[in-house]
Amino acid sequence: MASIASYSSLSKGFLLHSLTPQLNSRGRRKIFRPNFVRIMPTRSCLDDTSSLLQAAKYTVDTYVKSGMVVGLGSGHASGMAIQHLGRQLRHGNLKDIVGIPMSVASASEAAKAGIPMDTYQSSSQIDFAFDDADGVEEGTFVSIIGRRKLQSEESIIQEKSILNDANKLVFIIEENQYKGHLEGSIPVLIQSLNWLAIAEEIDDMFLGDAEVWRRSSIGQVDPLGGDFPLVTKEGHNVLDVIFTSPIPNLAEVAKILDNIDGVVDHGVISKIPCTVVIASPNGLNVLDKLTADIVG
């Protein structure tokens, strides 16, 4: 198998790995340990990008109203939006806001910003939610979330539930994240029992198009999840299905994953209506999709 380059949600950087094919007793390819080198992105996610900050402020100032229950997303842009929301509360421009954090990081950011919080329940009424997306498919607004490193007490399931339950949803992204064919990985939650068989079935479904790795909670990136594979609060493992070429149809990939026994959920979300606030050096581009595409 030729060497491939792919983005890894675990390293938060560019991962180059050289792969040597091996077959198991059934003639199927084994999951193996690669040699890899991590190259960090040229622009750090910790650098305050003025356009992304503008997008975060715009999202809060345009869509958040006093008295709302707000889903607080995860990621760099969401962190800036949470900080701005806290300032608006302190200055009295907004009142009676309750935040529903989607992650440990967003809860920590909200606590520092002084935003009152509540825990998510399936019966929670969420007026508005904002979040980072790892990518948004141009035109369809089908999106990928969940590439960030999860804490053991977190789950993509809760993040997706908050986003789907919100009456209004905004993704805050940069312009290179809005593409016709998205690239990189899709996180997939699977049952921990017999996880390897499930991983092999996913690998077979996308044979030649993707590599399947189990996430670790700590330690080095490893196809098997290392000595400490990540287990979510619901008791699931997380696989990263790393596509080696652009994904032509994200909704079709989601449909394939939904039909595999043992797959609990994944990081593909098709929430409609949805708004995407796109930050670029030339300013903001705000796109709305109010209805789902009609097929057939």
Coordinates of C-alpha atoms in Angstrom, one line a residue:
M1 CA 0.0 0.0 0.0
A2 CA 1.4 3.4 -0.9
S3 CA 2.1 6.0 1.8
I4 CA -0.9 8.3 2.5
A5 CA -1.3 11.6 4.3
S6 CA -4.4 12.3 6.3
Y7 CA -5.6 14.6 9.1
S8 CA -5.8 12.9 12.4
S9 CA -8.3 14.1 15.1
L10 CA -6.0 12.7 17.7
S11 CA -2.9 14.6 17.0
K12 CA -4.5 17.9 16.1
G13 CA -1.9 18.1 13.4
F14 CA -0.9 16.7 10.0
L15 CA -0.2 13.0 10.3
L16 CA 2.0 11.2 7.7
H17 CA 2.0 7.5 8.1
S18 CA 3.7 4.8 6.1
L19 CA 1.7 1.6 5.9
T20 CA 2.8 -1.9 5.2
P21 CA -0.1 -4.3 4.4
Q22 CA -0.5 -7.5 6.4
L23 CA -3.1 -10.2 6.1
N24 CA -4.7 -12.2 8.9
S25 CA -5.6 -15.9 8.8
R26 CA -8.8 -15.1 6.9
G27 CA -7.0 -13.2 4.2
R28 CA -8.2 -9.8 5.6
R29 CA -5.9 -6.9 6.3
K30 CA -4.8 -6.6 9.9
I31 CA -4.8 -3.3 11.8
F32 CA -1.1 -2.4 12.4
R33 CA 1.2 0.0 14.1
P34 CA 2.5 2.6 11.6
N35 CA 5.6 4.8 11.7
F36 CA 4.5 8.4 11.8
V37 CA 5.7 11.9 12.2
R38 CA 3.6 14.7 13.5
I39 CA 3.7 18.1 11.7
M40 CA 1.8 20.8 13.5
P41 CA -0.3 23.2 11.4
T42 CA 1.4 26.4 10.3
R43 CA -1.3 28.6 12.0
S44 CA -2.0 27.6 15.6
C45 CA -5.6 27.2 16.7
L46 CA -4.6 29.3 19.7
D47 CA -4.0 32.4 17.6
D48 CA -6.9 34.8 17.7
T49 CA -7.8 35.3 14.1
S50 CA -9.6 38.6 13.7
S51 CA -12.1 37.3 11.2
L52 CA -13.0 34.3 13.3
L53 CA -13.4 36.5 16.3
Q54 CA -15.7 38.8 14.2
A55 CA -17.7 35.7 13.3
A56 CA -18.0 34.6 16.9
K57 CA -19.2 38.1 18.0
Y58 CA -21.6 38.3 15.1
T59 CA -23.2 35.0 16.0
V60 CA -23.8 36.0 19.6
D61 CA -25.0 39.6 18.8
T62 CA -27.3 38.5 16.0
Y63 CA -28.9 35.3 17.3
V64 CA -28.8 35.3 21.1
K65 CA -31.6 37.1 22.9
S66 CA -32.3 37.6 26.6
G67 CA -34.1 34.7 28.3
M68 CA -32.7 32.1 25.9
V69 CA -31.4 28.6 26.7
V70 CA -28.2 28.4 24.6
G71 CA -26.2 25.3 23.5
L72 CA -22.5 26.2 24.0
G73 CA -20.3 24.6 21.4
S74 CA -16.7 23.4 21.4
G75 CA -13.7 24.6 19.5
H76 CA -11.8 27.8 19.0
A77 CA -14.6 29.9 17.5
S78 CA -17.1 28.6 20.0
G79 CA -14.7 29.5 22.8
M80 CA -14.5 33.1 21.6
A81 CA -18.3 33.2 21.3
I82 CA -18.7 32.0 24.9
Q83 CA -16.3 34.7 26.1
H84 CA -18.3 37.3 24.2
L85 CA -21.6 36.0 25.5
G86 CA -20.2 36.3 29.0
R87 CA -19.1 39.9 28.4
Q88 CA -22.6 40.8 27.1
L89 CA -24.1 39.4 30.2
R90 CA -21.8 41.3 32.5
H91 CA -22.5 44.5 30.6
G92 CA -26.2 44.0 30.9
N93 CA -26.8 43.7 27.2
L94 CA -28.2 40.3 27.7
K95 CA -30.1 38.8 30.7
D96 CA -31.4 35.5 32.0
I97 CA -29.2 33.4 29.7
V98 CA -28.7 29.7 30.6
G99 CA -26.0 27.8 28.8
I100 CA -26.0 24.1 28.0
P101 CA -22.3 23.1 27.4
M102 CA -21.5 20.5 24.8
S103 CA -18.1 19.5 26.3
V104 CA -15.9 19.8 29.3
A105 CA -14.0 22.6 27.5
S106 CA -17.1 24.6 26.8
A107 CA -18.3 24.2 30.4
S108 CA -15.0 25.4 31.7
E109 CA -15.0 28.4 29.3
A110 CA -18.6 29.3 30.3
A111 CA -17.7 29.1 34.0
K112 CA -14.8 31.5 33.5
A113 CA -17.1 33.8 31.5
G114 CA -19.8 33.8 34.3
I115 CA -22.5 32.2 32.2
P116 CA -25.2 30.3 34.3
M117 CA -25.3 26.7 33.2
D118 CA -27.5 23.7 33.3
T119 CA -26.9 20.1 32.3
Y120 CA -28.5 18.6 29.2
Q121 CA -31.5 16.4 29.5
S122 CA -33.5 14.8 26.6
S123 CA -36.4 17.0 27.6
S124 CA -34.3 20.2 27.5
Q125 CA -35.7 23.1 25.5
I126 CA -32.8 24.7 23.6
D127 CA -33.6 28.0 21.9
F128 CA -30.3 28.4 20.1
A129 CA -27.0 26.6 19.7
F130 CA -23.7 27.5 18.2
D131 CA -20.7 25.2 17.5
D132 CA -17.6 24.8 15.5
A133 CA -17.7 22.2 12.7
D134 CA -14.8 20.3 11.3
G135 CA -16.3 20.8 7.9
V136 CA -19.6 21.8 6.2
E137 CA -20.5 20.3 2.8
E138 CA -21.2 23.0 0.3
G139 CA -24.8 23.3 -0.6
T140 CA -26.2 20.5 1.5
F141 CA -24.9 21.9 4.9
V142 CA -24.2 18.3 5.9
S143 CA -21.5 18.7 8.5
I144 CA -18.8 16.8 10.4
I145 CA -18.2 17.3 14.1
G146 CA -16.3 15.4 16.8
R147 CA -12.7 15.3 15.5
R148 CA -11.4 17.1 18.6
K149 CA -10.0 15.0 21.4
L150 CA -12.8 13.9 23.7
Q151 CA -12.6 13.5 27.4
S152 CA -13.8 10.1 28.8
E153 CA -16.9 11.8 30.3
E154 CA -17.8 13.3 26.9
S155 CA -19.6 12.0 23.9
I156 CA -20.5 13.0 20.4
I157 CA -24.0 11.7 21.1
Q158 CA -24.7 14.5 23.5
E159 CA -23.2 17.2 21.3
K160 CA -25.3 16.0 18.3
S161 CA -28.4 15.8 20.6
I162 CA -28.0 19.4 21.7
L163 CA -27.5 20.5 18.1
N164 CA -30.5 18.6 16.8
D165 CA -32.7 19.8 19.7
A166 CA -31.9 23.4 19.1
N167 CA -34.6 25.6 17.5
K168 CA -31.9 27.5 15.7
L169 CA -28.4 26.3 14.9
V170 CA -25.3 28.2 13.7
F171 CA -21.9 26.6 12.8
I172 CA -19.0 29.1 12.9
I173 CA -16.2 28.0 10.5
E174 CA -13.4 29.3 8.3
E175 CA -13.8 29.5 4.6
N176 CA -11.5 26.5 3.9
Q177 CA -13.9 24.3 6.0
Y178 CA -16.8 24.9 3.5
K179 CA -16.2 22.7 0.5
G180 CA -18.1 20.6 -2.0
H181 CA -16.1 17.5 -1.1
L182 CA -14.9 17.4 2.5
E183 CA -11.6 15.7 3.5
G184 CA -10.2 14.0 6.5
S185 CA -11.8 11.8 9.1
I186 CA -15.3 11.0 10.4
P187 CA -15.6 9.9 14.1
V188 CA -17.7 6.8 14.6
L189 CA -19.0 5.6 18.0
I190 CA -19.3 1.8 18.2
Q191 CA -20.1 -0.8 20.8
S192 CA -17.0 -1.7 22.8
L193 CA -17.8 -5.4 22.8
N194 CA -16.4 -7.1 19.7
W195 CA -15.1 -3.7 18.5
L196 CA -12.5 -5.1 16.2
A197 CA -15.1 -7.0 14.1
I198 CA -17.1 -3.8 13.7
A199 CA -14.0 -1.9 12.7
E200 CA -13.2 -4.6 10.1
E201 CA -16.7 -4.3 8.7
I202 CA -16.4 -0.6 8.4
D203 CA -13.0 -1.0 6.8
D204 CA -14.5 -3.4 4.3
M205 CA -17.2 -1.0 3.4
F206 CA -14.7 1.7 2.5
L207 CA -11.9 -0.5 1.3
G208 CA -9.3 1.5 -0.5
D209 CA -10.9 4.8 0.4
A210 CA -10.3 5.0 4.2
E211 CA -8.3 3.7 7.1
V212 CA -10.0 2.8 10.4
W213 CA -8.3 3.7 13.7
R214 CA -9.5 3.3 17.3
R215 CA -9.0 6.4 19.4
S216 CA -6.8 6.4 22.5
S217 CA -7.6 8.4 25.6
I218 CA -3.9 9.1 26.4
G219 CA -0.5 8.2 24.8
Q220 CA 0.5 7.9 21.2
V221 CA -1.7 7.7 18.2
D222 CA -2.3 4.0 17.5
P223 CA -4.6 2.1 15.2
L224 CA -5.7 -0.2 18.0
G225 CA -6.2 2.7 20.5
G226 CA -2.9 1.9 22.4
D227 CA -2.9 0.7 26.0
F228 CA -5.7 3.1 26.9
P229 CA -8.4 3.2 24.3
L230 CA -11.0 5.9 24.7
V231 CA -14.3 4.8 26.3
T232 CA -17.1 7.4 26.3
K233 CA -19.4 8.0 29.2
E234 CA -21.9 5.7 27.5
G235 CA -19.3 2.9 27.3
H236 CA -18.5 3.2 23.6
N237 CA -15.3 3.2 21.7
V238 CA -14.5 5.9 19.1
L239 CA -13.2 5.0 15.6
D240 CA -11.7 7.6 13.3
V241 CA -12.6 6.6 9.7
I242 CA -9.8 8.5 7.9
F243 CA -10.6 9.1 4.2
T244 CA -7.6 9.1 1.9
S245 CA -9.4 11.2 -0.8
P246 CA -12.2 13.8 -0.7
I247 CA -15.6 12.5 0.3
P248 CA -18.0 12.8 -2.7
N249 CA -21.2 12.4 -0.7
L250 CA -21.3 12.8 3.0
A251 CA -24.9 11.9 3.4
E252 CA -24.3 8.6 1.6
V253 CA -21.4 7.8 4.0
A254 CA -23.6 8.5 6.9
K255 CA -26.3 6.2 5.5
I256 CA -23.7 3.4 5.1
L257 CA -22.5 3.8 8.7
D258 CA -26.1 3.9 10.0
N259 CA -26.7 0.4 8.5
I260 CA -23.6 -1.3 10.1
D261 CA -24.4 -3.4 13.2
G262 CA -22.6 -2.1 16.2
V263 CA -22.4 1.5 15.0
V264 CA -24.1 3.6 17.7
D265 CA -23.6 7.1 16.1
H266 CA -21.1 9.2 14.2
G267 CA -20.0 12.7 13.6
V268 CA -22.1 13.4 10.5
I269 CA -25.0 15.8 11.2
S270 CA -27.7 17.0 8.8
K271 CA -29.6 19.5 10.9
I272 CA -31.9 21.7 8.9
P273 CA -32.7 24.6 9.2
C274 CA -29.1 25.6 9.7
T275 CA -27.0 28.8 9.4
V276 CA -23.3 28.8 8.6
V277 CA -21.2 31.9 9.5
I278 CA -18.0 31.7 7.5
A279 CA -15.0 33.8 8.5
S280 CA -12.6 34.9 5.8
P281 CA -9.9 37.6 5.4
N282 CA -12.5 39.6 3.3
G283 CA -15.2 39.5 6.0
L284 CA -18.1 37.3 6.9
N285 CA -20.3 35.2 4.6
V286 CA -23.6 34.2 6.3
L287 CA -25.4 31.3 4.6
D288 CA -28.8 29.9 5.6
K289 CA -30.4 26.6 4.6
L290 CA -34.1 26.5 5.6
T291 CA -35.3 23.3 4.0
A292 CA -33.8 19.9 3.4
D293 CA -33.0 18.8 -0.2
I294 CA -35.9 16.9 -1.8
V295 CA -34.7 13.6 -3.3
G296 CA -36.8 11.8 -5.9

